[in-house]
Amino acid sequence: QVQLVESGGGLAHLGGSLRLSCEASLSEFSLYNMAWYRQGPGKERELVAINVRGGPTDYSESVEGRFTMSRDNTKKTVSLQMNSLRPEDTAVYYCNARSPIIGADYWGQGTQVTVSS
């Protein structure tokens, strides 16, 4: 059974930092595009960062320069270092693994991030 398990959410103050982690029980992890999404209160789910099979990572404009996504194919993990946090970063953050090659799409359970002003 495939699982994506996120950890590291919590409460931060304006300007603070948090680090999210996602551990994937995936075979052929390197074939997956790994991404972080978030869904804020009353908002649609949006893409935060995506790494396509170990290549460069793309970020949404709203987090560019503040968030950094890392990927470790050996450990089958991805992380999201979030710095200079703002109240508008408050959301449930989801880890996503998608492989057009395999035809698979998996989501984690989500982890809450709350930023207070």
mmCIF file of N, CA and C in Angstrom:
data_model
loop_
_atom_site.group_PDB
_atom_site.id
_atom_site.type_symbol
_atom_site.label_atom_id
_atom_site.label_comp_id
_atom_site.label_asym_id
_atom_site.label_seq_id
_atom_site.Cartn_x
_atom_site.Cartn_y
_atom_site.Cartn_z
ATOM 1 N N GLN A 1 0.843 -1.187 0.000
ATOM 2 C CA GLN A 1 0.000 0.000 0.000
ATOM 3 C C GLN A 1 0.879 1.238 0.000
ATOM 4 N N VAL A 2 0.603 2.125 -0.952
ATOM 5 C CA VAL A 2 1.402 3.344 -1.063
ATOM 6 C C VAL A 2 0.973 4.326 0.011
ATOM 7 N N GLN A 3 1.978 4.919 0.649
ATOM 8 C CA GLN A 3 1.698 5.943 1.643
ATOM 9 C C GLN A 3 2.642 7.113 1.476
ATOM 10 N N LEU A 4 2.076 8.298 1.635
ATOM 11 C CA LEU A 4 2.872 9.510 1.746
ATOM 12 C C LEU A 4 2.568 10.068 3.123
ATOM 13 N N VAL A 5 3.569 10.151 3.964
ATOM 14 C CA VAL A 5 3.369 10.583 5.343
ATOM 15 C C VAL A 5 4.078 11.902 5.572
ATOM 16 N N GLU A 6 3.292 12.932 5.836
ATOM 17 C CA GLU A 6 3.848 14.260 6.074
ATOM 18 C C GLU A 6 4.055 14.490 7.561
ATOM 19 N N SER A 7 4.986 15.344 7.851
ATOM 20 C CA SER A 7 5.233 15.751 9.239
ATOM 21 C C SER A 7 5.839 17.145 9.240
ATOM 22 N N GLY A 8 5.810 17.781 10.406
ATOM 23 C CA GLY A 8 6.503 19.049 10.552
ATOM 24 C C GLY A 8 5.629 20.279 10.571
ATOM 25 N N GLY A 9 4.342 20.119 10.401
ATOM 26 C CA GLY A 9 3.480 21.299 10.458
ATOM 27 C C GLY A 9 3.377 21.831 11.878
ATOM 28 N N GLY A 10 2.683 22.947 12.024
ATOM 29 C CA GLY A 10 2.523 23.517 13.345
ATOM 30 C C GLY A 10 2.257 25.002 13.272
ATOM 31 N N LEU A 11 2.576 25.677 14.365
ATOM 32 C CA LEU A 11 2.324 27.102 14.488
ATOM 33 C C LEU A 11 3.622 27.875 14.407
ATOM 34 N N ALA A 12 3.604 28.951 13.650
ATOM 35 C CA ALA A 12 4.758 29.834 13.540
ATOM 36 C C ALA A 12 4.277 31.278 13.607
ATOM 37 N N HIS A 13 5.172 32.146 13.978
ATOM 38 C CA HIS A 13 4.865 33.573 13.992
ATOM 39 C C HIS A 13 5.296 34.204 12.678
ATOM 40 N N LEU A 14 4.784 35.371 12.422
ATOM 41 C CA LEU A 14 5.179 36.134 11.236
ATOM 42 C C LEU A 14 6.700 36.222 11.164
ATOM 43 N N GLY A 15 7.239 35.845 10.008
ATOM 44 C CA GLY A 15 8.676 35.875 9.814
ATOM 45 C C GLY A 15 9.405 34.630 10.264
ATOM 46 N N GLY A 16 8.688 33.704 10.855
ATOM 47 C CA GLY A 16 9.302 32.478 11.357
ATOM 48 C C GLY A 16 9.516 31.439 10.276
ATOM 49 N N SER A 17 9.946 30.264 10.724
ATOM 50 C CA SER A 17 10.266 29.176 9.795
ATOM 51 C C SER A 17 9.666 27.865 10.281
ATOM 52 N N LEU A 18 9.358 27.027 9.327
ATOM 53 C CA LEU A 18 8.942 25.652 9.578
ATOM 54 C C LEU A 18 9.527 24.780 8.473
ATOM 55 N N ARG A 19 9.689 23.505 8.796
ATOM 56 C CA ARG A 19 10.171 22.552 7.802
ATOM 57 C C ARG A 19 9.213 21.371 7.760
ATOM 58 N N LEU A 20 8.696 21.114 6.569
ATOM 59 C CA LEU A 20 7.811 19.974 6.356
ATOM 60 C C LEU A 20 8.597 18.835 5.713
ATOM 61 N N SER A 21 8.219 17.631 6.060
ATOM 62 C CA SER A 21 8.833 16.452 5.454
ATOM 63 C C SER A 21 7.746 15.508 4.952
ATOM 64 N N CYS A 22 8.087 14.756 3.922
ATOM 65 C CA CYS A 22 7.171 13.767 3.369
ATOM 66 C C CYS A 22 7.976 12.510 3.066
ATOM 67 N N GLU A 23 7.579 11.425 3.665
ATOM 68 C CA GLU A 23 8.235 10.141 3.437
ATOM 69 C C GLU A 23 7.306 9.283 2.595
ATOM 70 N N ALA A 24 7.854 8.744 1.511
ATOM 71 C CA ALA A 24 7.033 8.008 0.549
ATOM 72 C C ALA A 24 7.390 6.530 0.534
ATOM 73 N N SER A 25 6.384 5.694 0.619
ATOM 74 C CA SER A 25 6.598 4.253 0.483
ATOM 75 C C SER A 25 6.295 3.878 -0.964
ATOM 76 N N LEU A 26 7.138 4.344 -1.856
ATOM 77 C CA LEU A 26 6.954 4.141 -3.291
ATOM 78 C C LEU A 26 8.112 3.342 -3.856
ATOM 79 N N SER A 27 7.779 2.373 -4.681
ATOM 80 C CA SER A 27 8.852 1.766 -5.456
ATOM 81 C C SER A 27 9.120 2.672 -6.651
ATOM 82 N N GLU A 28 10.333 2.662 -7.150
ATOM 83 C CA GLU A 28 10.720 3.514 -8.281
ATOM 84 C C GLU A 28 10.411 4.983 -7.997
ATOM 85 N N PHE A 29 10.773 5.421 -6.806
ATOM 86 C CA PHE A 29 10.518 6.803 -6.366
ATOM 87 C C PHE A 29 11.052 7.808 -7.372
ATOM 88 N N SER A 30 12.179 7.511 -7.986
ATOM 89 C CA SER A 30 12.819 8.466 -8.883
ATOM 90 C C SER A 30 11.974 8.756 -10.131
ATOM 91 N N LEU A 31 11.000 7.917 -10.427
ATOM 92 C CA LEU A 31 10.150 8.133 -11.595
ATOM 93 C C LEU A 31 8.997 9.098 -11.323
ATOM 94 N N TYR A 32 8.850 9.499 -10.074
ATOM 95 C CA TYR A 32 7.726 10.334 -9.698
ATOM 96 C C TYR A 32 8.078 11.813 -9.704
ATOM 97 N N ASN A 33 7.129 12.610 -10.158
ATOM 98 C CA ASN A 33 7.161 14.043 -9.923
ATOM 99 C C ASN A 33 6.649 14.250 -8.508
ATOM 100 N N MET A 34 7.422 14.953 -7.704
ATOM 101 C CA MET A 34 7.024 15.205 -6.319
ATOM 102 C C MET A 34 6.673 16.670 -6.152
ATOM 103 N N ALA A 35 5.620 16.925 -5.412
ATOM 104 C CA ALA A 35 5.149 18.300 -5.289
ATOM 105 C C ALA A 35 4.561 18.551 -3.911
ATOM 106 N N TRP A 36 4.541 19.808 -3.561
ATOM 107 C CA TRP A 36 3.814 20.277 -2.387
ATOM 108 C C TRP A 36 2.685 21.178 -2.865
ATOM 109 N N TYR A 37 1.504 20.920 -2.327
ATOM 110 C CA TYR A 37 0.340 21.757 -2.564
ATOM 111 C C TYR A 37 -0.128 22.296 -1.210
ATOM 112 N N ARG A 38 -0.976 23.296 -1.263
ATOM 113 C CA ARG A 38 -1.591 23.782 -0.038
ATOM 114 C C ARG A 38 -3.020 24.252 -0.314
ATOM 115 N N GLN A 39 -3.812 24.189 0.737
ATOM 116 C CA GLN A 39 -5.186 24.665 0.636
ATOM 117 C C GLN A 39 -5.490 25.498 1.873
ATOM 118 N N GLY A 40 -5.627 26.803 1.642
ATOM 119 C CA GLY A 40 -5.937 27.711 2.724
ATOM 120 C C GLY A 40 -7.422 27.748 3.017
ATOM 121 N N PRO A 41 -7.815 28.356 4.111
ATOM 122 C CA PRO A 41 -9.231 28.438 4.483
ATOM 123 C C PRO A 41 -10.056 29.113 3.389
ATOM 124 N N GLY A 42 -11.063 28.421 2.909
ATOM 125 C CA GLY A 42 -11.936 28.983 1.890
ATOM 126 C C GLY A 42 -11.308 29.111 0.522
ATOM 127 N N LYS A 43 -10.171 28.476 0.324
ATOM 128 C CA LYS A 43 -9.474 28.584 -0.957
ATOM 129 C C LYS A 43 -9.356 27.234 -1.642
ATOM 130 N N GLU A 44 -9.055 27.274 -2.925
ATOM 131 C CA GLU A 44 -8.805 26.045 -3.657
ATOM 132 C C GLU A 44 -7.369 25.577 -3.406
ATOM 133 N N ARG A 45 -7.171 24.298 -3.600
ATOM 134 C CA ARG A 45 -5.818 23.757 -3.462
ATOM 135 C C ARG A 45 -4.927 24.354 -4.551
ATOM 136 N N GLU A 46 -3.720 24.743 -4.166
ATOM 137 C CA GLU A 46 -2.801 25.357 -5.121
ATOM 138 C C GLU A 46 -1.425 24.719 -5.029
ATOM 139 N N LEU A 47 -0.732 24.728 -6.145
ATOM 140 C CA LEU A 47 0.616 24.190 -6.210
ATOM 141 C C LEU A 47 1.592 25.159 -5.546
ATOM 142 N N VAL A 48 2.443 24.624 -4.700
ATOM 143 C CA VAL A 48 3.467 25.427 -4.029
ATOM 144 C C VAL A 48 4.823 25.220 -4.694
ATOM 145 N N ALA A 49 5.195 23.967 -4.876
ATOM 146 C CA ALA A 49 6.499 23.654 -5.467
ATOM 147 C C ALA A 49 6.417 22.276 -6.104
ATOM 148 N N ILE A 50 7.166 22.103 -7.203
ATOM 149 C CA ILE A 50 7.174 20.812 -7.881
ATOM 150 C C ILE A 50 8.558 20.480 -8.381
ATOM 151 N N ASN A 51 8.937 19.232 -8.183
ATOM 152 C CA ASN A 51 10.208 18.721 -8.680
ATOM 153 C C ASN A 51 9.919 17.553 -9.607
ATOM 154 N N VAL A 52 10.371 17.693 -10.846
ATOM 155 C CA VAL A 52 10.109 16.666 -11.846
ATOM 156 C C VAL A 52 11.292 15.717 -11.919
ATOM 157 N N ARG A 53 11.117 14.559 -11.294
ATOM 158 C CA ARG A 53 12.079 13.443 -11.349
ATOM 159 C C ARG A 53 13.517 13.877 -11.086
ATOM 160 N N GLY A 54 13.699 14.730 -10.083
ATOM 161 C CA GLY A 54 15.039 15.099 -9.675
ATOM 162 C C GLY A 54 15.650 16.270 -10.428
ATOM 163 N N GLY A 55 14.899 16.840 -11.351
ATOM 164 C CA GLY A 55 15.384 18.011 -12.080
ATOM 165 C C GLY A 55 15.198 19.278 -11.269
ATOM 166 N N PRO A 56 15.201 20.412 -11.932
ATOM 167 C CA PRO A 56 15.006 21.686 -11.219
ATOM 168 C C PRO A 56 13.627 21.743 -10.560
ATOM 169 N N THR A 57 13.531 22.525 -9.519
ATOM 170 C CA THR A 57 12.264 22.706 -8.812
ATOM 171 C C THR A 57 11.647 24.041 -9.212
ATOM 172 N N ASP A 58 10.367 24.014 -9.482
ATOM 173 C CA ASP A 58 9.625 25.237 -9.772
ATOM 174 C C ASP A 58 8.767 25.613 -8.579
ATOM 175 N N TYR A 59 8.645 26.910 -8.351
ATOM 176 C CA TYR A 59 7.884 27.413 -7.210
ATOM 177 C C TYR A 59 6.788 28.363 -7.674
ATOM 178 N N SER A 60 5.733 28.438 -6.886
ATOM 179 C CA SER A 60 4.729 29.453 -7.162
ATOM 180 C C SER A 60 5.321 30.816 -6.843
ATOM 181 N N GLU A 61 4.779 31.837 -7.480
ATOM 182 C CA GLU A 61 5.297 33.190 -7.276
ATOM 183 C C GLU A 61 5.172 33.625 -5.820
ATOM 184 N N SER A 62 4.141 33.139 -5.164
ATOM 185 C CA SER A 62 3.882 33.577 -3.799
ATOM 186 C C SER A 62 4.913 33.069 -2.790
ATOM 187 N N VAL A 63 5.656 32.012 -3.140
ATOM 188 C CA VAL A 63 6.632 31.457 -2.196
ATOM 189 C C VAL A 63 8.061 31.531 -2.714
ATOM 190 N N GLU A 64 8.232 31.926 -3.972
ATOM 191 C CA GLU A 64 9.567 32.011 -4.571
ATOM 192 C C GLU A 64 10.499 32.851 -3.696
ATOM 193 N N GLY A 65 11.670 32.301 -3.400
ATOM 194 C CA GLY A 65 12.639 33.013 -2.591
ATOM 195 C C GLY A 65 12.478 32.811 -1.096
ATOM 196 N N ARG A 66 11.363 32.249 -0.683
ATOM 197 C CA ARG A 66 11.126 32.024 0.746
ATOM 198 C C ARG A 66 11.096 30.535 1.090
ATOM 199 N N PHE A 67 10.598 29.726 0.164
ATOM 200 C CA PHE A 67 10.473 28.283 0.384
ATOM 201 C C PHE A 67 11.506 27.556 -0.463
ATOM 202 N N THR A 68 12.011 26.452 0.070
ATOM 203 C CA THR A 68 12.946 25.610 -0.658
ATOM 204 C C THR A 68 12.534 24.158 -0.530
ATOM 205 N N MET A 69 12.357 23.515 -1.675
ATOM 206 C CA MET A 69 12.012 22.102 -1.694
ATOM 207 C C MET A 69 13.257 21.280 -1.953
ATOM 208 N N SER A 70 13.395 20.206 -1.179
ATOM 209 C CA SER A 70 14.522 19.291 -1.363
ATOM 210 C C SER A 70 13.992 17.883 -1.603
ATOM 211 N N ARG A 71 14.812 17.104 -2.281
ATOM 212 C CA ARG A 71 14.404 15.739 -2.623
ATOM 213 C C ARG A 71 15.575 14.795 -2.401
ATOM 214 N N ASP A 72 15.323 13.657 -1.797
ATOM 215 C CA ASP A 72 16.341 12.631 -1.588
ATOM 216 C C ASP A 72 15.802 11.315 -2.122
ATOM 217 N N ASN A 73 16.273 10.917 -3.295
ATOM 218 C CA ASN A 73 15.768 9.699 -3.930
ATOM 219 C C ASN A 73 16.181 8.436 -3.166
ATOM 220 N N THR A 74 17.303 8.508 -2.457
ATOM 221 C CA THR A 74 17.748 7.337 -1.690
ATOM 222 C C THR A 74 16.833 7.086 -0.494
ATOM 223 N N LYS A 75 16.493 8.154 0.201
ATOM 224 C CA LYS A 75 15.627 8.029 1.374
ATOM 225 C C LYS A 75 14.151 8.083 1.017
ATOM 226 N N LYS A 76 13.844 8.389 -0.241
ATOM 227 C CA LYS A 76 12.470 8.523 -0.702
ATOM 228 C C LYS A 76 11.708 9.580 0.101
ATOM 229 N N THR A 77 12.340 10.703 0.248
ATOM 230 C CA THR A 77 11.728 11.792 0.993
ATOM 231 C C THR A 77 11.814 13.104 0.220
ATOM 232 N N VAL A 78 10.876 13.976 0.502
ATOM 233 C CA VAL A 78 10.959 15.359 0.062
ATOM 234 C C VAL A 78 10.688 16.229 1.276
ATOM 235 N N SER A 79 11.235 17.428 1.247
ATOM 236 C CA SER A 79 11.013 18.357 2.336
ATOM 237 C C SER A 79 10.711 19.729 1.780
ATOM 238 N N LEU A 80 10.145 20.565 2.621
ATOM 239 C CA LEU A 80 9.841 21.933 2.230
ATOM 240 C C LEU A 80 10.272 22.840 3.384
ATOM 241 N N GLN A 81 11.347 23.550 3.162
ATOM 242 C CA GLN A 81 11.815 24.525 4.148
ATOM 243 C C GLN A 81 11.102 25.833 3.880
ATOM 244 N N MET A 82 10.377 26.319 4.872
ATOM 245 C CA MET A 82 9.572 27.520 4.706
ATOM 246 C C MET A 82 10.112 28.607 5.627
ATOM 247 N N ASN A 83 10.622 29.659 5.020
ATOM 248 C CA ASN A 83 11.169 30.786 5.778
ATOM 249 C C ASN A 83 10.336 32.040 5.530
ATOM 250 N N SER A 84 10.554 33.035 6.364
ATOM 251 C CA SER A 84 9.849 34.315 6.231
ATOM 252 C C SER A 84 8.350 34.103 6.090
ATOM 253 N N LEU A 85 7.811 33.279 6.951
ATOM 254 C CA LEU A 85 6.397 32.913 6.861
ATOM 255 C C LEU A 85 5.483 34.112 7.084
ATOM 256 N N ARG A 86 4.355 34.068 6.383
ATOM 257 C CA ARG A 86 3.339 35.124 6.437
ATOM 258 C C ARG A 86 2.003 34.513 6.819
ATOM 259 N N PRO A 87 1.104 35.300 7.366
ATOM 260 C CA PRO A 87 -0.219 34.756 7.701
ATOM 261 C C PRO A 87 -0.907 34.110 6.498
ATOM 262 N N GLU A 88 -0.672 34.632 5.302
ATOM 263 C CA GLU A 88 -1.302 34.066 4.110
ATOM 264 C C GLU A 88 -0.732 32.701 3.723
ATOM 265 N N ASP A 89 0.319 32.275 4.383
ATOM 266 C CA ASP A 89 0.837 30.918 4.172
ATOM 267 C C ASP A 89 0.061 29.885 4.990
ATOM 268 N N THR A 90 -0.838 30.347 5.833
ATOM 269 C CA THR A 90 -1.650 29.441 6.631
ATOM 270 C C THR A 90 -2.484 28.547 5.724
ATOM 271 N N ALA A 91 -2.331 27.242 5.893
ATOM 272 C CA ALA A 91 -3.017 26.288 5.015
ATOM 273 C C ALA A 91 -2.721 24.873 5.486
ATOM 274 N N VAL A 92 -3.447 23.939 4.920
ATOM 275 C CA VAL A 92 -3.072 22.539 5.031
ATOM 276 C C VAL A 92 -2.162 22.237 3.850
ATOM 277 N N TYR A 93 -1.002 21.698 4.139
ATOM 278 C CA TYR A 93 -0.012 21.393 3.110
ATOM 279 C C TYR A 93 -0.025 19.897 2.812
ATOM 280 N N TYR A 94 -0.033 19.594 1.517
ATOM 281 C CA TYR A 94 -0.123 18.216 1.059
ATOM 282 C C TYR A 94 1.086 17.839 0.211
ATOM 283 N N CYS A 95 1.556 16.673 0.435
ATOM 284 C CA CYS A 95 2.593 16.080 -0.406
ATOM 285 C C CYS A 95 1.920 15.283 -1.520
ATOM 286 N N ASN A 96 2.439 15.410 -2.731
ATOM 287 C CA ASN A 96 1.859 14.709 -3.884
ATOM 288 C C ASN A 96 2.945 13.995 -4.670
ATOM 289 N N ALA A 97 2.644 12.785 -5.088
ATOM 290 C CA ALA A 97 3.536 12.012 -5.950
ATOM 291 C C ALA A 97 2.759 11.613 -7.197
ATOM 292 N N ARG A 98 3.266 11.982 -8.350
ATOM 293 C CA ARG A 98 2.557 11.698 -9.603
ATOM 294 C C ARG A 98 3.538 11.193 -10.638
ATOM 295 N N SER A 99 3.141 10.114 -11.316
ATOM 296 C CA SER A 99 3.974 9.587 -12.378
ATOM 297 C C SER A 99 3.155 9.342 -13.628
ATOM 298 N N PRO A 100 3.284 10.203 -14.622
ATOM 299 C CA PRO A 100 2.596 9.958 -15.884
ATOM 300 C C PRO A 100 3.078 8.668 -16.548
ATOM 301 N N ILE A 101 4.317 8.278 -16.258
ATOM 302 C CA ILE A 101 4.882 7.064 -16.856
ATOM 303 C C ILE A 101 4.162 5.834 -16.321
ATOM 304 N N ILE A 102 3.986 5.807 -14.998
ATOM 305 C CA ILE A 102 3.342 4.660 -14.346
ATOM 306 C C ILE A 102 1.833 4.818 -14.342
ATOM 307 N N GLY A 103 1.374 6.062 -14.431
ATOM 308 C CA GLY A 103 -0.056 6.308 -14.342
ATOM 309 C C GLY A 103 -0.546 6.290 -12.915
ATOM 310 N N ALA A 104 0.217 6.919 -12.025
ATOM 311 C CA ALA A 104 -0.127 6.909 -10.602
ATOM 312 C C ALA A 104 -0.156 8.324 -10.062
ATOM 313 N N ASP A 105 -0.994 8.530 -9.063
ATOM 314 C CA ASP A 105 -1.160 9.839 -8.438
ATOM 315 C C ASP A 105 -1.533 9.600 -6.978
ATOM 316 N N TYR A 106 -0.653 10.014 -6.053
ATOM 317 C CA TYR A 106 -0.881 9.760 -4.628
ATOM 318 C C TYR A 106 -0.784 11.062 -3.833
ATOM 319 N N TRP A 107 -1.572 11.106 -2.752
ATOM 320 C CA TRP A 107 -1.591 12.278 -1.879
ATOM 321 C C TRP A 107 -1.339 11.850 -0.433
ATOM 322 N N GLY A 108 -0.670 12.735 0.292
ATOM 323 C CA GLY A 108 -0.553 12.545 1.725
ATOM 324 C C GLY A 108 -1.805 13.026 2.424
ATOM 325 N N GLN A 109 -1.811 12.861 3.734
ATOM 326 C CA GLN A 109 -3.001 13.207 4.513
ATOM 327 C C GLN A 109 -3.088 14.694 4.811
ATOM 328 N N GLY A 110 -2.010 15.405 4.603
ATOM 329 C CA GLY A 110 -1.986 16.836 4.865
ATOM 330 C C GLY A 110 -1.477 17.159 6.261
ATOM 331 N N THR A 111 -0.826 18.302 6.369
ATOM 332 C CA THR A 111 -0.346 18.778 7.660
ATOM 333 C C THR A 111 -0.647 20.273 7.774
ATOM 334 N N GLN A 112 -1.164 20.668 8.920
ATOM 335 C CA GLN A 112 -1.610 22.055 9.096
ATOM 336 C C GLN A 112 -0.433 22.965 9.421
ATOM 337 N N VAL A 113 -0.385 24.081 8.727
ATOM 338 C CA VAL A 113 0.569 25.148 9.019
ATOM 339 C C VAL A 113 -0.232 26.403 9.324
ATOM 340 N N THR A 114 0.025 26.983 10.480
ATOM 341 C CA THR A 114 -0.672 28.195 10.884
ATOM 342 C C THR A 114 0.357 29.267 11.228
ATOM 343 N N VAL A 115 0.202 30.421 10.601
ATOM 344 C CA VAL A 115 1.130 31.524 10.833
ATOM 345 C C VAL A 115 0.357 32.672 11.449
ATOM 346 N N SER A 116 0.792 33.082 12.616
ATOM 347 C CA SER A 116 0.112 34.172 13.310
ATOM 348 C C SER A 116 0.870 35.473 13.114
ATOM 349 N N SER A 117 0.117 36.553 13.148
ATOM 350 C CA SER A 117 0.734 37.875 12.998
ATOM 351 C C SER A 117 0.968 38.506 14.357
#
